[in-house]
Amino acid sequence: SMAVLPIFQTGKRGCYVNLACNDGFTPDEMLQQVDQYFVNDSSAGPLPARAFLFGYPHLMPKMQGAALKSMLENVRDKLSSDDNKVLIAVDLNGVDGSDTTVARSALIPALSEIDVLHLNEDEAIVLSSSSSSATTNDGDERNNSLLSSALLSQISSFHEHGCAVVLLSLGSKGAFVSVTPDAKRLQQLSSSDCNMAMSQWSAGTQVHVPAFKIEHGGVNTNGAGDALFAGFSLAASSWGSKWKVCPLNAGTFASLVAWQRCDSKTRDGEGMRSADALMGMISEQKLPAILED
């Protein structure tokens, strides 16, 4: 495939893509690539996988619905063991609002295999279902004040279909983290060797995390959503004993990763803090100023 991503003087972006290769990408090809992870010249073999991140199923006709569910289920079987569970995370893009039924059918059947689902407000609205409820378990209205009842209802629907955690990007307003009210779903991620952070979270938790301000003004938001998604998946699947990674801390860590990515001075690596350093900032409550609209 070929993609051209122009950035205009106004700061807006366009995207022109030829997705020919996506049309033919199959679950079998994906699983063959996963098998390559175990091809290692070292006698010790590869390190256990902590997470598998997959993106853009709506742009892959052969990776949707039941096929997507089967692929993710097989990936989990290949990468997990009794001693180590792998986190399965899916990032959405290309969700076409012209036919909501088609958009929903590409994702909904696979939600029971998705531990972390990342999407934005527009994508959530396209996938909305009028039959879902908008109940929450923590009763904290402050965390939900940024979201409409329709969005909260759709998040509940994702959980009802089996998704463990929803990470909703809110742009300059930060992100919203919602944990399934089903404690047994979270326990599926625990293992005999090391429980990943997410398996210990309180069912039904919902929190808002802010975006952070870049003080010097050099901002480049390309890849901010990808950074948020990757940072959250790392935090949710790691640090089971070293750090206390609750949903709020995982979301804050993800926001810090996106903050560094959007900073024109650190996005290419110069002066970029390590993951441990970012988690240390959270532990010591030495956080950047919050970005205000």
Tab-separated table of C-alpha atoms in Angstrom:
chain	number	residue	atom	x	y	z
A	1	SER	CA	0.000	0.000	0.000
A	2	MET	CA	1.006	3.638	-0.304
A	3	ALA	CA	-0.029	6.530	1.943
A	4	VAL	CA	0.477	10.282	1.630
A	5	LEU	CA	-0.178	12.379	4.734
A	6	PRO	CA	-0.067	16.106	3.933
A	7	ILE	CA	0.079	18.585	6.807
A	8	PHE	CA	-1.412	21.936	5.858
A	9	GLN	CA	-0.356	25.367	7.122
A	10	THR	CA	-3.559	25.569	9.155
A	11	GLY	CA	-2.444	22.498	11.111
A	12	LYS	CA	-5.079	20.259	9.584
A	13	ARG	CA	-4.132	16.964	7.971
A	14	GLY	CA	-5.255	14.989	4.961
A	15	CYS	CA	-4.761	11.348	4.155
A	16	TYR	CA	-4.589	9.734	0.713
A	17	VAL	CA	-4.154	5.991	0.820
A	18	ASN	CA	-4.046	3.063	-1.591
A	19	LEU	CA	-5.012	0.121	0.595
A	20	ALA	CA	-4.575	-2.655	-1.950
A	21	CYS	CA	-2.519	-4.868	0.339
A	22	ASN	CA	-5.068	-4.600	3.144
A	23	ASP	CA	-7.709	-6.151	0.881
A	24	GLY	CA	-5.807	-9.426	0.777
A	25	PHE	CA	-4.347	-9.621	4.294
A	26	THR	CA	-5.713	-12.800	5.908
A	27	PRO	CA	-5.756	-14.250	9.442
A	28	ASP	CA	-3.487	-17.085	8.284
A	29	GLU	CA	-0.850	-14.586	7.158
A	30	MET	CA	-1.097	-12.797	10.492
A	31	LEU	CA	-0.674	-16.032	12.421
A	32	GLN	CA	2.341	-16.966	10.313
A	33	GLN	CA	3.926	-13.670	11.324
A	34	VAL	CA	3.201	-14.412	14.985
A	35	ASP	CA	4.886	-17.792	14.583
A	36	GLN	CA	8.028	-15.968	13.469
A	37	TYR	CA	8.283	-14.510	16.976
A	38	PHE	CA	9.350	-17.945	18.172
A	39	VAL	CA	12.067	-18.340	15.520
A	40	ASN	CA	15.152	-17.442	17.531
A	41	ASP	CA	18.774	-18.420	17.105
A	42	SER	CA	19.361	-18.087	20.845
A	43	SER	CA	19.140	-21.289	22.870
A	44	ALA	CA	17.190	-19.350	25.493
A	45	GLY	CA	14.407	-18.580	23.039
A	46	PRO	CA	12.327	-15.397	22.886
A	47	LEU	CA	11.146	-13.532	25.969
A	48	PRO	CA	7.489	-14.038	26.899
A	49	ALA	CA	5.219	-11.620	25.067
A	50	ARG	CA	3.341	-9.137	27.244
A	51	ALA	CA	0.962	-7.635	24.676
A	52	PHE	CA	-0.251	-7.989	21.096
A	53	LEU	CA	-1.408	-4.747	19.482
A	54	PHE	CA	-3.508	-4.903	16.324
A	55	GLY	CA	-4.839	-1.969	14.349
A	56	TYR	CA	-7.460	-0.914	11.844
A	57	PRO	CA	-9.640	-3.994	11.264
A	58	HIS	CA	-12.210	-1.827	9.447
A	59	LEU	CA	-9.642	-1.310	6.689
A	60	MET	CA	-9.030	-5.066	6.293
A	61	PRO	CA	-11.993	-6.893	4.724
A	62	LYS	CA	-10.651	-10.326	5.619
A	63	MET	CA	-9.902	-9.387	9.250
A	64	GLN	CA	-13.402	-8.565	10.418
A	65	GLY	CA	-16.190	-10.100	12.467
A	66	ALA	CA	-15.803	-13.817	13.155
A	67	ALA	CA	-12.474	-13.879	11.283
A	68	LEU	CA	-11.089	-11.153	13.545
A	69	LYS	CA	-12.283	-12.980	16.643
A	70	SER	CA	-10.717	-16.259	15.483
A	71	MET	CA	-7.416	-14.555	14.660
A	72	LEU	CA	-7.187	-12.829	18.056
A	73	GLU	CA	-8.146	-16.029	19.855
A	74	ASN	CA	-5.397	-17.938	18.044
A	75	VAL	CA	-2.849	-15.212	18.757
A	76	ARG	CA	-3.704	-15.387	22.451
A	77	ASP	CA	-3.279	-19.165	22.425
A	78	LYS	CA	0.085	-18.897	20.674
A	79	LEU	CA	1.528	-16.161	22.898
A	80	SER	CA	0.035	-17.088	26.294
A	81	SER	CA	0.832	-19.854	28.739
A	82	ASP	CA	-0.214	-20.847	32.258
A	83	ASP	CA	2.692	-18.757	33.550
A	84	ASN	CA	2.163	-15.762	31.289
A	85	LYS	CA	-0.974	-14.185	29.843
A	86	VAL	CA	-0.757	-11.839	26.888
A	87	LEU	CA	-2.851	-8.688	26.610
A	88	ILE	CA	-4.779	-8.295	23.331
A	89	ALA	CA	-5.324	-4.672	22.303
A	90	VAL	CA	-7.065	-3.319	19.194
A	91	ASP	CA	-6.854	0.213	17.775
A	92	LEU	CA	-9.608	1.482	15.469
A	93	ASN	CA	-9.328	3.679	12.379
A	94	GLY	CA	-11.236	3.897	9.114
A	95	VAL	CA	-14.611	3.260	10.760
A	96	ASP	CA	-17.032	4.198	7.976
A	97	GLY	CA	-20.156	5.958	9.202
A	98	SER	CA	-22.066	5.471	5.934
A	99	ASP	CA	-23.301	2.050	7.093
A	100	THR	CA	-23.290	1.563	10.845
A	101	THR	CA	-24.495	-2.030	10.550
A	102	VAL	CA	-21.427	-2.979	8.515
A	103	ALA	CA	-19.156	-1.021	10.853
A	104	ARG	CA	-20.560	-2.811	13.899
A	105	SER	CA	-20.457	-6.262	12.317
A	106	ALA	CA	-16.728	-5.835	11.634
A	107	LEU	CA	-15.969	-5.374	15.348
A	108	ILE	CA	-18.709	-6.523	17.710
A	109	PRO	CA	-18.264	-10.315	17.237
A	110	ALA	CA	-14.593	-9.987	18.259
A	111	LEU	CA	-15.046	-7.874	21.406
A	112	SER	CA	-14.909	-10.867	23.738
A	113	GLU	CA	-11.271	-11.395	22.651
A	114	ILE	CA	-10.269	-7.718	23.030
A	115	ASP	CA	-8.755	-6.717	26.366
A	116	VAL	CA	-8.148	-3.061	25.435
A	117	LEU	CA	-10.135	-1.268	22.727
A	118	HIS	CA	-8.858	2.158	21.653
A	119	LEU	CA	-11.055	4.506	19.645
A	120	ASN	CA	-12.115	8.148	19.508
A	121	GLU	CA	-15.487	9.808	20.089
A	122	ASP	CA	-16.509	9.863	16.418
A	123	GLU	CA	-15.767	6.157	15.998
A	124	ALA	CA	-17.720	5.305	19.137
A	125	ILE	CA	-20.754	7.203	17.840
A	126	VAL	CA	-20.632	5.350	14.507
A	127	LEU	CA	-20.610	2.062	16.410
A	128	SER	CA	-23.385	3.122	18.764
A	129	SER	CA	-26.226	0.792	19.685
A	130	SER	CA	-29.538	2.027	21.035
A	131	SER	CA	-30.048	-1.184	22.996
A	132	SER	CA	-27.161	-0.672	25.437
A	133	SER	CA	-27.410	0.844	28.904
A	134	ALA	CA	-25.376	3.702	30.362
A	135	THR	CA	-24.947	2.474	33.913
A	136	THR	CA	-21.664	2.954	35.763
A	137	ASN	CA	-20.491	1.428	39.024
A	138	ASP	CA	-18.322	4.108	40.580
A	139	GLY	CA	-20.933	6.853	40.811
A	140	ASP	CA	-18.390	9.595	40.116
A	141	GLU	CA	-20.251	12.045	37.911
A	142	ARG	CA	-17.161	14.240	37.591
A	143	ASN	CA	-15.425	11.565	35.532
A	144	ASN	CA	-18.403	11.286	33.189
A	145	SER	CA	-19.203	14.978	32.726
A	146	LEU	CA	-17.183	15.180	29.501
A	147	LEU	CA	-19.134	12.383	27.820
A	148	SER	CA	-22.660	12.356	26.466
A	149	SER	CA	-25.134	9.743	27.608
A	150	ALA	CA	-24.902	8.210	24.122
A	151	LEU	CA	-21.138	7.721	24.476
A	152	LEU	CA	-21.466	6.257	27.954
A	153	SER	CA	-24.151	3.932	26.648
A	154	GLN	CA	-21.926	2.745	23.836
A	155	ILE	CA	-19.013	2.125	26.204
A	156	SER	CA	-21.359	-0.019	28.291
A	157	SER	CA	-22.304	-1.910	25.136
A	158	PHE	CA	-18.646	-2.704	24.392
A	159	HIS	CA	-18.342	-4.186	27.892
A	160	GLU	CA	-21.586	-6.138	27.518
A	161	HIS	CA	-20.105	-7.794	24.432
A	162	GLY	CA	-16.995	-8.850	26.367
A	163	CYS	CA	-14.419	-6.046	25.979
A	164	ALA	CA	-12.422	-5.685	29.207
A	165	VAL	CA	-11.238	-2.066	28.960
A	166	VAL	CA	-12.195	0.823	26.686
A	167	LEU	CA	-9.677	3.621	26.101
A	168	LEU	CA	-11.496	6.570	24.540
A	169	SER	CA	-9.346	9.348	23.051
A	170	LEU	CA	-10.722	12.833	23.712
A	171	GLY	CA	-8.095	14.892	21.883
A	172	SER	CA	-7.065	17.982	23.842
A	173	LYS	CA	-9.424	16.896	26.637
A	174	GLY	CA	-7.314	13.801	27.346
A	175	ALA	CA	-8.779	10.319	27.515
A	176	PHE	CA	-11.467	8.285	29.272
A	177	VAL	CA	-10.760	4.825	30.696
A	178	SER	CA	-13.611	2.423	31.382
A	179	VAL	CA	-13.153	-0.986	33.023
A	180	THR	CA	-15.695	-3.770	32.604
A	181	PRO	CA	-18.042	-4.372	35.538
A	182	ASP	CA	-17.368	-8.111	35.083
A	183	ALA	CA	-14.592	-9.052	37.531
A	184	LYS	CA	-14.308	-12.551	36.036
A	185	ARG	CA	-13.373	-11.018	32.664
A	186	LEU	CA	-10.408	-9.249	34.275
A	187	GLN	CA	-9.340	-12.407	36.094
A	188	GLN	CA	-8.863	-14.118	32.732
A	189	LEU	CA	-5.641	-12.103	32.445
A	190	SER	CA	-4.121	-13.418	35.663
A	191	SER	CA	-1.442	-16.105	35.585
A	192	SER	CA	0.468	-18.293	38.021
A	193	ASP	CA	3.771	-16.504	37.385
A	194	CYS	CA	2.938	-12.797	37.330
A	195	ASN	CA	-0.425	-11.088	37.284
A	196	MET	CA	-0.486	-8.242	34.807
A	197	ALA	CA	-1.637	-4.942	36.258
A	198	MET	CA	-4.996	-4.966	34.462
A	199	SER	CA	-6.062	-8.279	36.004
A	200	GLN	CA	-6.012	-6.590	39.432
A	201	TRP	CA	-8.164	-3.579	38.539
A	202	SER	CA	-11.456	-2.889	40.274
A	203	ALA	CA	-14.371	-3.862	38.053
A	204	GLY	CA	-16.557	-0.974	36.921
A	205	THR	CA	-13.927	1.749	37.393
A	206	GLN	CA	-14.230	4.753	35.074
A	207	VAL	CA	-11.739	7.632	35.101
A	208	HIS	CA	-10.877	10.681	33.023
A	209	VAL	CA	-7.224	11.555	32.505
A	210	PRO	CA	-6.150	14.967	31.196
A	211	ALA	CA	-3.880	15.887	28.318
A	212	PHE	CA	-0.708	17.705	29.348
A	213	LYS	CA	0.518	21.072	28.168
A	214	ILE	CA	3.715	21.521	26.143
A	215	GLU	CA	5.030	24.729	27.677
A	216	HIS	CA	7.375	25.895	24.901
A	217	GLY	CA	4.665	25.613	22.253
A	218	GLY	CA	6.455	23.325	19.778
A	219	VAL	CA	3.625	20.866	19.100
A	220	ASN	CA	3.308	18.055	16.538
A	221	THR	CA	0.259	15.875	17.143
A	222	ASN	CA	1.026	13.280	14.447
A	223	GLY	CA	0.967	9.874	16.106
A	224	ALA	CA	-0.534	11.135	19.376
A	225	GLY	CA	-3.292	8.506	19.352
A	226	ASP	CA	-0.830	5.716	18.569
A	227	ALA	CA	1.390	6.859	21.443
A	228	LEU	CA	-1.570	6.968	23.838
A	229	PHE	CA	-2.647	3.462	22.801
A	230	ALA	CA	0.838	1.950	23.063
A	231	GLY	CA	1.558	3.648	26.382
A	232	PHE	CA	-1.681	2.458	27.915
A	233	SER	CA	-1.148	-1.116	26.682
A	234	LEU	CA	2.361	-1.141	28.180
A	235	ALA	CA	1.155	0.128	31.545
A	236	ALA	CA	-1.846	-2.207	31.656
A	237	SER	CA	0.250	-5.295	30.883
A	238	SER	CA	3.341	-4.530	32.987
A	239	TRP	CA	4.632	-3.518	36.405
A	240	GLY	CA	2.495	-6.014	38.257
A	241	SER	CA	4.653	-5.673	41.374
A	242	LYS	CA	7.078	-2.768	40.842
A	243	TRP	CA	4.466	-0.016	40.537
A	244	LYS	CA	0.838	0.285	41.583
A	245	VAL	CA	-0.763	0.623	38.156
A	246	CYS	CA	-4.448	1.373	38.652
A	247	PRO	CA	-6.626	2.568	35.736
A	248	LEU	CA	-5.903	6.200	36.601
A	249	ASN	CA	-2.140	5.636	36.629
A	250	ALA	CA	-2.266	3.639	33.386
A	251	GLY	CA	-4.239	6.413	31.724
A	252	THR	CA	-1.919	9.090	33.092
A	253	PHE	CA	1.114	7.142	31.879
A	254	ALA	CA	-0.452	6.892	28.412
A	255	SER	CA	-1.138	10.632	28.428
A	256	LEU	CA	2.496	11.301	29.345
A	257	VAL	CA	3.694	9.094	26.471
A	258	ALA	CA	1.456	11.075	24.097
A	259	TRP	CA	2.725	14.327	25.670
A	260	GLN	CA	6.312	13.392	24.805
A	261	ARG	CA	5.275	12.315	21.315
A	262	CYS	CA	3.542	15.643	20.659
A	263	ASP	CA	6.517	17.670	21.903
A	264	SER	CA	8.612	18.635	18.888
A	265	LYS	CA	11.743	18.561	21.077
A	266	THR	CA	11.316	15.019	22.382
A	267	ARG	CA	9.300	13.174	19.727
A	268	ASP	CA	12.445	12.013	17.919
A	269	GLY	CA	14.133	10.758	21.081
A	270	GLU	CA	16.238	13.709	22.241
A	271	GLY	CA	15.520	14.218	25.923
A	272	MET	CA	12.715	11.676	25.918
A	273	ARG	CA	12.131	10.075	29.321
A	274	SER	CA	12.076	6.313	29.739
A	275	ALA	CA	8.953	4.398	30.724
A	276	ASP	CA	10.277	3.964	34.270
A	277	ALA	CA	10.997	7.694	34.490
A	278	LEU	CA	7.433	8.536	33.414
A	279	MET	CA	5.987	6.128	35.955
A	280	GLY	CA	8.240	7.724	38.551
A	281	MET	CA	6.743	11.129	37.716
A	282	ILE	CA	3.311	9.693	38.447
A	283	SER	CA	4.430	8.101	41.706
A	284	GLU	CA	5.977	11.380	42.878
A	285	GLN	CA	3.101	13.463	41.461
A	286	LYS	CA	5.540	15.584	39.449
A	287	LEU	CA	3.311	15.993	36.408
A	288	PRO	CA	3.252	18.683	33.696
A	289	ALA	CA	0.581	21.353	33.662
A	290	ILE	CA	-2.809	20.190	32.403
A	291	LEU	CA	-3.802	21.347	28.930
A	292	GLU	CA	-6.823	23.621	29.207
A	293	ASP	CA	-9.238	24.148	26.330
